[in-house]
Amino acid sequence: KADLPVYTLHEVSEHSTKEKRIWVTYKEGVYDITDFVTEHPGGDQILLAAGSSVEPFWLLYAVHNNPHVLQILETLRIGNVSKEDSQQLVADMSDPYSTDPQRHAALKPASVKPFNAETPPFLLVEQFITPNELFYVRNHLPVPQVDPETYELEVEVEGRKKCLVLTLDEIKKLPRHTITATIMCAGNRRSEMVKVKPVKGLNWGAAAVGTATWTGVRLRDVLIKLGVDEDDKKLKHVQFEGLDFDPTGKTYGASVPLWKAMSKRGDVILAYEMNGEAIPRDHGFPIRVIVPGVVGARNVKWLGRIVVSENESDSHWQQNDYKGFSPSTDWDTVDFTKSPAIQELPVISAICKPSEGEKVKVEDGHIVVKGYAWSGGGQKIARVDVTADGGSTWFVANLDHQDSAEPPQHWSWTLWSARIPIPSGTKQVELWAKAVDSCYNTQPETFKNIWNLRGVLSNAYHRIKIKLV
Ligand code: HEM
Ligand code: MTE
């Protein structure tokens, strides 16, 4: 194998069609699978890896965990992955995004610069944990290049001299803590709200969400080390600054209330691992704060500085974005000082399989519907209801995968499925799903009355139309 040619990940990515030949990577190997596609026992799905790595899919489909599969793959080997490749090292000064990492081809971008992309929805329900390479990405700015050897995290209390400066090694020496948490963008499912009336924002489907295990140190431990007293009446917020910045030098920032950061049960961590690996560059390498139960926007990536303060972060994203408003508020009347910054997200669910417009085979008079449900603030999903007849009959879904943690520390989603009877001869149905959380909060029926100008908190019943065969 050593004498085979070396290819960059970029070169591999250019081979994603039959005409150009279909290449994939597995560990350090490059493979031409064009002629194997029609023989693949798993069918066309193999094309999801075209131009990229097969590894995240093999985490989802364990049938590949078999020497026989690797034998087939080795017969298709054409080269090796270039070592320097995982990051483009030469920056193009005219393009601040030129040093962004290579992404998996299955992540379909909603915007490229900055990079924003969601997971194909049906893959979300294959497994409780979302593989790192398929986890949705929400970046506002270019991905910073951080050298782990020289990285330092500053932690301070506003107006006080004493401050902590921690290297990555020093952070890793503090007691480790692992949690499983779902992270969701405030704009998840915005594309459905838009149908009521246009909004400003990326057109997210239902997959701007994912679940991972996160390992790091408790923020509480670091703040206690700094001498923060949680009963100090003056200190109310913990501000986070990212190392990503805009052309004027302003960094991404957000804050959370001090009580959450200091609470033993809050589980806020400074994470350095995602699903057992160093956090990938797109998700905040080397350190990101995980604020479980709280909107994605406060889970600041590439963390550079933490400030305990009387005030919330003054960043654009805390003050003038990620807030909810009345359906009658428009861009002429909106006053961002009048709404609180979103923290805990409301209960939500979505159908991930089948997808809108899909032809579904009725078997034994039934179809199977799968999806996720989640609620912010550490609430657990108590029930998911699904209807195929506009709510005349509701079927209670089976909660297939649910973490055993009790509320208010239930940070992860629930994967559910429902077997829905279909009267014979039915040609198409509209499926609706809604979830109920452990506070008995449930989803609103329609988007009309929760519409808001930024298209956030888009959690009405999920509805999809499918065809039956
Ligand atoms: C099944 C090979 C990529 C999805 C299989 C099986 C083989 C195979 C040999 C049958 C395993 C068994 O039953 O023992 C390969 C090779 C790949 C590849 C050599 C390298 C390019 C993928 C990708 C996906 C995928 C990228 C998904 C995105 C599946 C599924 C099955 C399967 C869903 C199960 C089919 C069933 O049991 O009905 N694959 N596969 N495979 N593969 Fe792949
Ligand atoms: N942190 C920094 N530094 N810069 C960002 O652009 N985006 C936020 C948050 N943290 C962001 C950030 C938003 S809006 C979301 S939804 C999540 O990161 C997305 O996390 P992910 O890309 O790991 O899925």
Coordinates of C-alpha atoms and ligand atoms in Angstrom, one line a residue:
K1 CA 0.0 0.0 0.0
A2 CA 2.9 2.3 0.7
D3 CA 3.6 2.7 -3.0
L4 CA 0.1 3.9 -3.8
P5 CA -0.5 7.5 -4.7
V6 CA -1.3 10.1 -2.0
Y7 CA -4.4 12.2 -2.2
T8 CA -5.7 15.2 -0.3
L9 CA -9.2 15.1 1.2
H10 CA -10.0 17.9 -1.2
E11 CA -9.1 15.7 -4.2
V12 CA -11.2 12.9 -2.7
S13 CA -14.1 15.3 -2.4
E14 CA -14.0 16.0 -6.2
H15 CA -14.8 12.3 -6.9
S16 CA -18.4 12.0 -6.0
T17 CA -20.1 11.1 -9.2
K18 CA -20.0 8.1 -11.5
E19 CA -18.6 10.3 -14.3
K20 CA -15.7 11.4 -12.2
R21 CA -15.6 8.0 -10.3
I22 CA -16.7 7.6 -6.8
W23 CA -14.0 7.7 -4.1
V24 CA -14.4 7.3 -0.3
T25 CA -11.9 7.2 2.6
Y26 CA -11.6 4.9 5.5
K27 CA -8.9 5.6 8.1
E28 CA -5.8 6.4 5.9
G29 CA -7.0 4.6 2.8
V30 CA -8.6 6.1 -0.4
Y31 CA -11.0 3.7 -2.3
D32 CA -12.7 3.8 -5.7
I33 CA -16.1 2.2 -5.0
T34 CA -17.7 3.1 -8.4
D35 CA -18.0 -0.5 -9.5
F36 CA -19.1 -1.8 -6.1
V37 CA -22.1 0.6 -5.7
T38 CA -24.5 -1.7 -7.6
E39 CA -23.3 -4.7 -5.6
H40 CA -23.6 -3.1 -2.2
P41 CA -26.0 -5.1 0.0
G42 CA -27.2 -1.8 1.6
G43 CA -28.1 -0.3 -1.8
D44 CA -27.8 3.3 -2.9
Q45 CA -27.2 4.6 0.6
I46 CA -23.5 4.0 0.1
L47 CA -23.6 7.2 -2.1
L48 CA -24.0 9.3 1.1
A49 CA -20.2 8.7 1.6
A50 CA -19.3 9.7 -2.0
G51 CA -16.2 12.0 -1.9
S52 CA -16.0 11.6 1.9
S53 CA -15.4 9.1 4.8
V54 CA -17.5 6.0 5.3
E55 CA -16.6 5.9 9.0
P56 CA -19.6 7.9 10.4
F57 CA -22.0 5.6 8.6
W58 CA -20.3 2.5 9.9
L59 CA -20.9 3.8 13.4
L60 CA -24.6 4.0 12.5
Y61 CA -24.8 0.7 10.6
A62 CA -22.9 -1.9 12.7
V63 CA -23.2 -4.6 10.0
H64 CA -20.0 -3.2 8.7
N65 CA -18.2 -4.1 11.8
N66 CA -17.0 -7.3 10.2
P67 CA -13.6 -8.3 8.6
H68 CA -15.4 -9.4 5.5
V69 CA -16.4 -5.8 4.8
L70 CA -12.8 -4.5 5.2
Q71 CA -11.7 -7.3 2.8
I72 CA -14.0 -6.0 0.1
L73 CA -12.9 -2.5 0.8
E74 CA -9.2 -3.3 0.4
T75 CA -9.7 -4.8 -3.0
L76 CA -10.9 -1.3 -4.1
R77 CA -8.0 0.7 -2.6
I78 CA -6.4 3.2 -4.9
G79 CA -4.4 5.4 -2.6
N80 CA -3.6 6.9 0.8
V81 CA -4.9 10.1 2.5
S82 CA -2.3 12.8 2.6
K83 CA -1.0 13.4 6.1
E84 CA -1.0 17.2 6.1
D85 CA -4.4 17.2 4.8
S86 CA -6.8 17.2 7.7
Q87 CA -6.3 21.0 7.8
Q88 CA -5.5 23.2 4.9
L89 CA -2.4 24.9 6.2
V90 CA -1.9 27.7 3.6
A91 CA -4.3 30.6 4.3
D92 CA -5.6 32.6 1.4
M93 CA -5.5 36.2 2.8
S94 CA -8.4 37.3 0.7
D95 CA -10.7 34.6 2.1
P96 CA -11.0 34.2 5.8
Y97 CA -12.7 30.9 5.3
S98 CA -9.8 29.3 3.4
T99 CA -8.6 27.6 6.6
D100 CA -12.0 26.1 7.5
P101 CA -11.8 22.3 7.9
Q102 CA -12.9 19.8 5.2
R103 CA -16.5 18.7 5.9
H104 CA -18.3 15.5 5.3
A105 CA -20.1 15.4 1.9
A106 CA -23.3 14.2 3.6
L107 CA -23.7 17.5 5.4
K108 CA -25.7 19.6 2.9
P109 CA -24.8 23.3 3.5
A110 CA -27.5 25.9 4.2
S111 CA -24.6 28.4 3.8
V112 CA -21.0 27.8 2.9
K113 CA -19.2 30.9 4.3
P114 CA -19.8 30.8 7.2
F115 CA -20.4 27.1 7.1
N116 CA -23.9 25.9 8.2
A117 CA -25.2 22.5 7.5
E118 CA -27.6 19.9 9.0
T119 CA -27.6 16.1 9.1
P120 CA -29.8 14.1 6.7
P121 CA -32.8 13.7 9.0
F122 CA -33.2 10.0 8.6
L123 CA -29.7 9.4 9.9
L124 CA -30.5 11.2 13.2
V125 CA -32.9 8.3 14.2
E126 CA -30.5 5.5 13.4
Q127 CA -28.6 5.9 16.6
F128 CA -29.0 7.7 20.0
I129 CA -25.6 9.3 19.5
T130 CA -24.9 11.4 16.4
P131 CA -21.5 10.7 14.9
N132 CA -19.2 13.8 15.0
E133 CA -18.7 14.0 11.3
L134 CA -22.5 14.1 10.7
F135 CA -23.3 16.5 13.6
Y136 CA -25.0 19.7 12.4
V137 CA -22.7 22.8 12.2
R138 CA -23.7 26.3 13.0
N139 CA -20.9 28.8 12.5
H140 CA -21.4 32.6 12.4
L141 CA -17.7 33.3 11.5
P142 CA -14.6 31.6 10.1
V143 CA -13.4 28.6 12.2
P144 CA -10.3 29.8 14.1
Q145 CA -7.1 27.8 13.9
V146 CA -6.1 27.1 17.5
D147 CA -2.7 25.6 18.5
P148 CA -3.4 23.3 21.5
E149 CA 0.2 23.8 22.6
T150 CA -0.1 27.5 23.2
Y151 CA -3.9 27.6 23.9
E152 CA -4.9 29.5 27.1
L153 CA -8.3 30.1 28.6
E154 CA -8.7 33.3 30.7
V155 CA -11.2 33.2 33.5
E156 CA -12.0 36.3 35.5
V157 CA -14.5 38.3 37.6
E158 CA -15.3 41.7 36.1
G159 CA -13.5 44.4 38.0
R160 CA -11.3 42.1 40.1
K161 CA -7.5 41.7 39.6
K162 CA -7.3 38.0 40.3
C163 CA -7.7 36.0 37.2
L164 CA -7.0 32.4 36.2
V165 CA -5.1 31.4 33.0
L166 CA -5.4 27.8 32.2
T167 CA -3.6 25.8 29.5
L168 CA -5.2 22.8 27.9
D169 CA -3.1 20.4 30.0
E170 CA -4.1 22.2 33.2
I171 CA -7.7 22.0 32.3
K172 CA -7.4 18.3 31.5
K173 CA -5.9 17.7 35.0
L174 CA -9.1 18.9 36.7
P175 CA -11.7 16.3 37.6
R176 CA -13.3 14.9 34.5
H177 CA -17.0 15.0 34.0
T178 CA -19.0 13.4 31.1
I179 CA -22.6 14.1 30.2
T180 CA -24.8 13.1 27.2
A181 CA -26.5 16.2 25.9
T182 CA -28.6 17.2 22.9
I183 CA -27.6 20.6 21.3
M184 CA -30.2 22.4 19.2
C185 CA -30.2 25.6 17.3
A186 CA -32.9 28.1 18.1
G187 CA -33.6 28.2 14.4
N188 CA -34.2 24.4 14.1
R189 CA -37.4 23.8 11.9
R190 CA -37.4 27.5 10.8
S191 CA -38.3 26.4 7.2
E192 CA -41.8 25.4 8.4
M193 CA -42.4 28.8 10.1
V194 CA -41.4 30.6 6.9
K195 CA -44.4 29.2 5.2
V196 CA -46.6 31.5 7.3
K197 CA -44.6 34.6 6.4
P198 CA -40.9 35.2 5.5
V199 CA -38.4 35.6 8.4
K200 CA -34.8 36.5 8.6
G201 CA -32.5 33.5 9.1
L202 CA -31.0 30.3 7.6
N203 CA -33.6 28.0 6.2
W204 CA -33.1 25.1 8.7
G205 CA -35.0 21.9 8.3
A206 CA -35.6 19.6 11.3
A207 CA -32.0 18.4 11.8
A208 CA -30.2 21.4 13.3
V209 CA -29.9 19.2 16.3
G210 CA -27.7 16.3 17.5
T211 CA -26.8 14.4 20.6
A212 CA -23.2 13.6 21.8
T213 CA -21.4 12.6 24.9
W214 CA -19.3 15.6 26.1
T215 CA -16.3 15.2 28.4
G216 CA -14.6 18.0 30.2
V217 CA -14.4 19.8 33.5
R218 CA -17.2 21.4 35.5
L219 CA -17.4 25.1 35.0
R220 CA -18.4 25.2 38.6
D221 CA -15.1 23.7 39.7
V222 CA -13.2 26.3 37.7
L223 CA -15.2 29.2 39.1
I224 CA -14.8 28.0 42.7
K225 CA -11.0 27.8 42.0
L226 CA -11.2 31.5 40.9
G227 CA -13.0 32.3 44.2
V228 CA -16.5 33.0 42.9
D229 CA -19.1 32.9 45.6
E230 CA -22.5 31.7 44.2
D231 CA -24.4 33.8 46.8
D232 CA -22.6 37.0 45.8
K233 CA -25.6 39.2 45.0
K234 CA -23.6 41.3 42.5
L235 CA -22.7 38.5 40.2
K236 CA -25.4 37.3 37.9
H237 CA -24.1 36.1 34.6
V238 CA -21.2 34.2 33.1
Q239 CA -20.1 35.5 29.8
F240 CA -18.3 33.4 27.2
E241 CA -16.1 34.7 24.4
G242 CA -15.1 32.6 21.4
L243 CA -11.8 32.9 19.5
D244 CA -13.7 33.4 16.2
F245 CA -14.0 37.1 15.2
D246 CA -15.5 39.3 12.6
P247 CA -13.7 41.7 10.3
T248 CA -13.8 44.4 13.0
G249 CA -12.2 42.0 15.5
K250 CA -15.4 41.4 17.5
T251 CA -15.6 37.9 18.8
Y252 CA -18.6 35.6 19.1
G253 CA -20.1 35.8 22.6
A254 CA -23.0 34.8 24.8
S255 CA -23.8 34.4 28.5
V256 CA -25.8 32.2 30.8
P257 CA -27.1 33.0 34.3
L258 CA -24.5 32.4 37.1
W259 CA -26.9 30.1 39.0
K260 CA -26.8 27.7 36.0
A261 CA -23.0 27.8 35.8
M262 CA -22.6 27.2 39.5
S263 CA -25.3 24.7 40.1
K264 CA -24.1 21.2 41.0
R265 CA -27.0 19.9 39.0
G266 CA -26.5 22.3 36.1
D267 CA -23.8 20.1 34.5
V268 CA -22.2 23.0 32.7
I269 CA -18.9 21.8 31.4
L270 CA -15.8 23.1 29.6
A271 CA -15.6 20.2 27.1
Y272 CA -12.5 18.9 25.3
E273 CA -14.0 15.7 24.0
M274 CA -17.0 14.9 21.8
N275 CA -18.0 11.3 21.6
G276 CA -14.7 10.2 23.1
E277 CA -12.5 12.2 20.6
A278 CA -10.9 15.6 20.8
I279 CA -13.7 18.1 19.8
P280 CA -13.5 18.5 16.0
R281 CA -12.6 22.0 14.7
D282 CA -16.1 22.8 13.5
H283 CA -17.5 22.0 17.0
G284 CA -15.1 24.1 19.0
F285 CA -11.6 22.7 19.3
P286 CA -10.0 22.6 21.7
I287 CA -12.5 23.8 24.4
R288 CA -16.2 24.6 24.1
V289 CA -18.7 25.2 26.9
I290 CA -21.6 22.8 27.0
V291 CA -24.6 24.3 28.7
P292 CA -27.0 21.4 28.7
G293 CA -30.7 22.1 28.3
V294 CA -30.0 25.6 26.9
V295 CA -30.2 26.8 23.3
G296 CA -27.1 26.0 21.1
A297 CA -26.2 29.7 20.8
R298 CA -25.0 29.8 24.4
N299 CA -22.8 26.7 24.0
V300 CA -19.8 28.9 22.9
K301 CA -17.2 27.1 20.8
W302 CA -13.4 27.8 20.7
L303 CA -13.7 29.3 24.1
G304 CA -11.1 32.0 24.8
R305 CA -12.4 33.9 27.8
I306 CA -14.9 33.6 30.6
V307 CA -16.0 36.6 32.6
V308 CA -18.3 36.5 35.6
S309 CA -20.3 39.7 35.7
E310 CA -23.3 41.7 36.9
N311 CA -24.4 41.9 33.2
E312 CA -25.2 39.6 30.3
S313 CA -22.8 39.4 27.4
D314 CA -23.0 42.6 25.3
S315 CA -22.5 40.6 22.1
H316 CA -24.9 41.0 19.2
W317 CA -26.0 37.4 19.6
Q318 CA -27.0 37.9 23.3
Q319 CA -28.6 41.3 22.9
N320 CA -30.0 41.7 19.4
D321 CA -30.6 38.1 18.2
Y322 CA -31.8 34.8 19.6
K323 CA -34.9 36.3 21.2
G324 CA -38.6 35.7 20.7
F325 CA -41.3 38.2 19.8
S326 CA -45.1 38.5 19.2
P327 CA -46.4 37.5 15.7
S328 CA -47.4 41.1 15.2
T329 CA -43.9 42.5 15.9
D330 CA -42.1 43.5 12.7
W331 CA -38.7 45.0 11.9
D332 CA -40.1 48.5 12.3
T333 CA -41.5 48.0 15.7
V334 CA -39.1 45.4 17.2
D335 CA -37.3 46.5 20.4
F336 CA -34.7 43.9 21.3
T337 CA -34.3 45.2 24.9
K338 CA -37.9 44.1 25.6
S339 CA -37.4 40.4 25.2
P340 CA -35.2 38.1 27.3
A341 CA -32.4 36.2 25.6
I342 CA -33.5 32.6 24.8
Q343 CA -31.9 30.1 27.3
E344 CA -34.0 26.9 27.9
L345 CA -35.7 25.8 24.7
P346 CA -39.3 24.7 24.7
V347 CA -40.5 21.1 24.0
I348 CA -40.2 20.0 20.3
S349 CA -40.4 16.9 18.2
A350 CA -40.0 15.9 14.6
I351 CA -40.6 13.0 12.3
C352 CA -37.3 12.0 10.6
K353 CA -38.4 8.8 8.8
P354 CA -40.2 8.8 6.4
S355 CA -39.5 12.2 5.0
E356 CA -41.8 14.7 3.3
G357 CA -43.1 13.3 0.0
E358 CA -41.6 9.9 0.5
K359 CA -43.4 6.8 -0.9
V360 CA -43.9 4.4 2.0
K361 CA -44.8 0.8 1.7
V362 CA -47.8 -0.2 3.9
E363 CA -47.0 -3.6 5.5
D364 CA -49.6 -5.6 7.4
G365 CA -51.9 -2.6 7.2
H366 CA -49.4 -0.4 9.1
I367 CA -46.5 2.1 8.5
V368 CA -43.7 2.8 10.9
V369 CA -42.9 6.4 11.7
K370 CA -39.7 7.4 13.6
G371 CA -38.4 10.7 15.1
Y372 CA -36.9 12.6 17.9
A373 CA -38.3 14.7 20.8
W374 CA -36.6 16.9 23.2
S375 CA -37.2 19.6 25.8
G376 CA -34.9 22.2 27.3
G377 CA -34.2 22.9 30.9
G378 CA -33.4 19.2 31.6
Q379 CA -37.0 18.1 31.2
K380 CA -37.7 14.6 30.0
I381 CA -40.1 13.6 27.2
A382 CA -43.1 12.0 28.8
R383 CA -45.1 11.1 25.7
V384 CA -45.1 11.5 21.9
D385 CA -48.5 11.4 20.1
V386 CA -48.8 10.7 16.3
T387 CA -51.9 11.1 14.2
A388 CA -52.5 10.3 10.5
D389 CA -56.1 11.7 10.4
G390 CA -55.8 15.3 11.5
G391 CA -56.0 14.5 15.2
S392 CA -59.2 12.4 15.3
T393 CA -57.1 9.5 16.5
W394 CA -53.8 9.8 18.2
F395 CA -51.4 6.9 18.7
V396 CA -48.9 7.0 21.5
A397 CA -45.4 6.4 20.2
N398 CA -43.0 3.9 21.7
L399 CA -40.0 5.7 23.4
D400 CA -37.3 3.5 22.0
H401 CA -34.2 5.3 23.3
Q402 CA -34.3 7.4 26.3
D403 CA -31.6 8.3 28.8
S404 CA -32.4 7.2 32.4
A405 CA -31.5 10.6 33.9
E406 CA -34.3 12.2 35.8
P407 CA -35.6 15.8 35.2
P408 CA -34.4 18.5 35.6
Q409 CA -31.1 16.8 34.6
H410 CA -32.4 15.0 31.5
W411 CA -30.2 16.6 28.9
S412 CA -30.7 14.3 25.9
W413 CA -33.4 13.7 23.3
T414 CA -35.7 10.7 23.1
L415 CA -35.9 8.7 19.9
W416 CA -39.4 7.3 19.3
S417 CA -41.3 5.2 16.8
A418 CA -45.0 4.7 16.2
R419 CA -46.8 1.9 14.2
I420 CA -49.8 3.6 12.6
P421 CA -52.7 1.6 11.1
I422 CA -53.6 2.7 7.5
P423 CA -57.1 1.9 6.1
S424 CA -56.7 -0.1 2.9
G425 CA -56.8 1.9 -0.3
T426 CA -55.4 5.0 1.3
K427 CA -53.1 6.8 -1.2
Q428 CA -51.6 9.5 0.9
V429 CA -51.7 10.8 4.5
E430 CA -50.5 13.7 6.5
L431 CA -48.7 12.7 9.6
W432 CA -48.5 14.9 12.7
A433 CA -46.3 14.5 15.7
K434 CA -46.3 16.3 19.0
A435 CA -44.4 15.7 22.3
V436 CA -45.3 16.3 25.9
D437 CA -42.5 16.9 28.4
S438 CA -42.2 16.0 32.1
C439 CA -43.7 19.5 33.0
Y440 CA -46.7 18.6 30.8
N441 CA -45.8 21.3 28.4
T442 CA -46.6 20.5 24.9
Q443 CA -46.2 21.9 21.4
P444 CA -48.4 24.5 19.8
E445 CA -50.7 23.2 17.0
T446 CA -49.7 25.7 14.3
F447 CA -47.0 28.1 13.4
K448 CA -49.4 31.0 12.7
N449 CA -49.6 32.1 16.3
I450 CA -46.0 31.5 17.3
W451 CA -44.5 33.2 14.2
N452 CA -41.7 35.6 15.0
L453 CA -39.5 37.8 12.8
R454 CA -36.3 35.8 13.4
G455 CA -38.0 32.4 13.0
V456 CA -36.8 31.0 16.3
L457 CA -38.5 28.6 18.7
S458 CA -40.2 27.0 15.8
N459 CA -41.8 24.1 17.6
A460 CA -45.4 23.6 16.3
Y461 CA -46.7 20.1 15.6
H462 CA -44.5 18.5 12.9
R463 CA -46.5 17.7 9.8
I464 CA -45.4 15.8 6.8
K465 CA -47.3 14.4 3.8
I466 CA -46.4 11.0 2.5
K467 CA -47.6 8.7 -0.3
L468 CA -48.6 5.1 0.4
V469 CA -47.8 2.2 -1.9
Ligands
HEM1 C1 -24.7 -3.7 4.4 C2 -20.3 -3.2 2.4 C3 -20.6 1.6 2.7 C4 -25.2 1.2 4.5 C5 -23.4 -3.9 3.8 C6 -22.9 -5.3 3.7 C7 -21.7 -5.1 3.1 C8 -21.4 -3.7 2.9 C9 -20.7 -6.3 2.8 C10 -23.6 -6.6 4.1 C11 -23.1 -6.9 5.5 C12 -23.7 -8.1 6.1 O1 -24.9 -8.3 6.0 O2 -22.9 -8.9 6.6 C13 -20.0 -1.9 2.3 C14 -18.7 -1.3 1.8 C15 -18.8 0.0 1.9 C16 -20.2 0.4 2.5 C17 -17.5 -2.1 1.3 C18 -17.8 1.0 1.5 C19 -17.8 1.9 0.7 C20 -21.9 1.9 3.2 C21 -22.4 3.3 3.5 C22 -23.7 3.1 4.0 C23 -24.0 1.7 4.0 C24 -21.6 4.5 3.3 C25 -24.7 4.1 4.5 C26 -24.7 5.4 4.3 C27 -25.4 -0.2 4.6 C28 -26.6 -0.7 5.1 C29 -26.5 -2.1 5.1 C30 -25.2 -2.4 4.6 C31 -27.8 0.1 5.6 C32 -27.5 -3.1 5.7 C33 -28.3 -3.7 4.6 C34 -29.3 -4.7 5.1 O3 -29.0 -5.4 6.0 O4 -30.4 -4.7 4.6 N1 -22.5 -3.0 3.4 N2 -20.8 -0.8 2.7 N3 -22.9 1.0 3.6 N4 -24.6 -1.2 4.2 FE1 -22.7 -1.0 3.5
MTE2 N1 -19.7 29.5 19.3 C1 -18.8 30.3 18.6 N2 -17.7 30.7 19.1 N3 -19.2 30.8 17.3 C2 -20.4 30.4 16.8 O1 -20.7 30.9 15.7 N4 -22.6 29.3 17.1 C3 -23.5 28.9 18.2 C4 -22.9 27.9 19.1 N5 -21.6 28.4 19.6 C5 -21.3 29.6 17.6 C6 -20.8 29.2 18.8 C7 -24.8 28.4 17.7 S1 -25.9 29.5 17.2 C8 -25.1 27.1 17.8 S2 -26.6 26.5 17.4 C9 -24.1 26.1 18.2 O2 -22.8 26.7 18.5 C10 -23.9 25.0 17.1 O3 -23.0 24.1 17.6 P1 -22.4 23.0 16.5 O4 -21.9 23.7 15.3 O5 -21.3 22.3 17.3 O6 -23.5 22.1 16.2

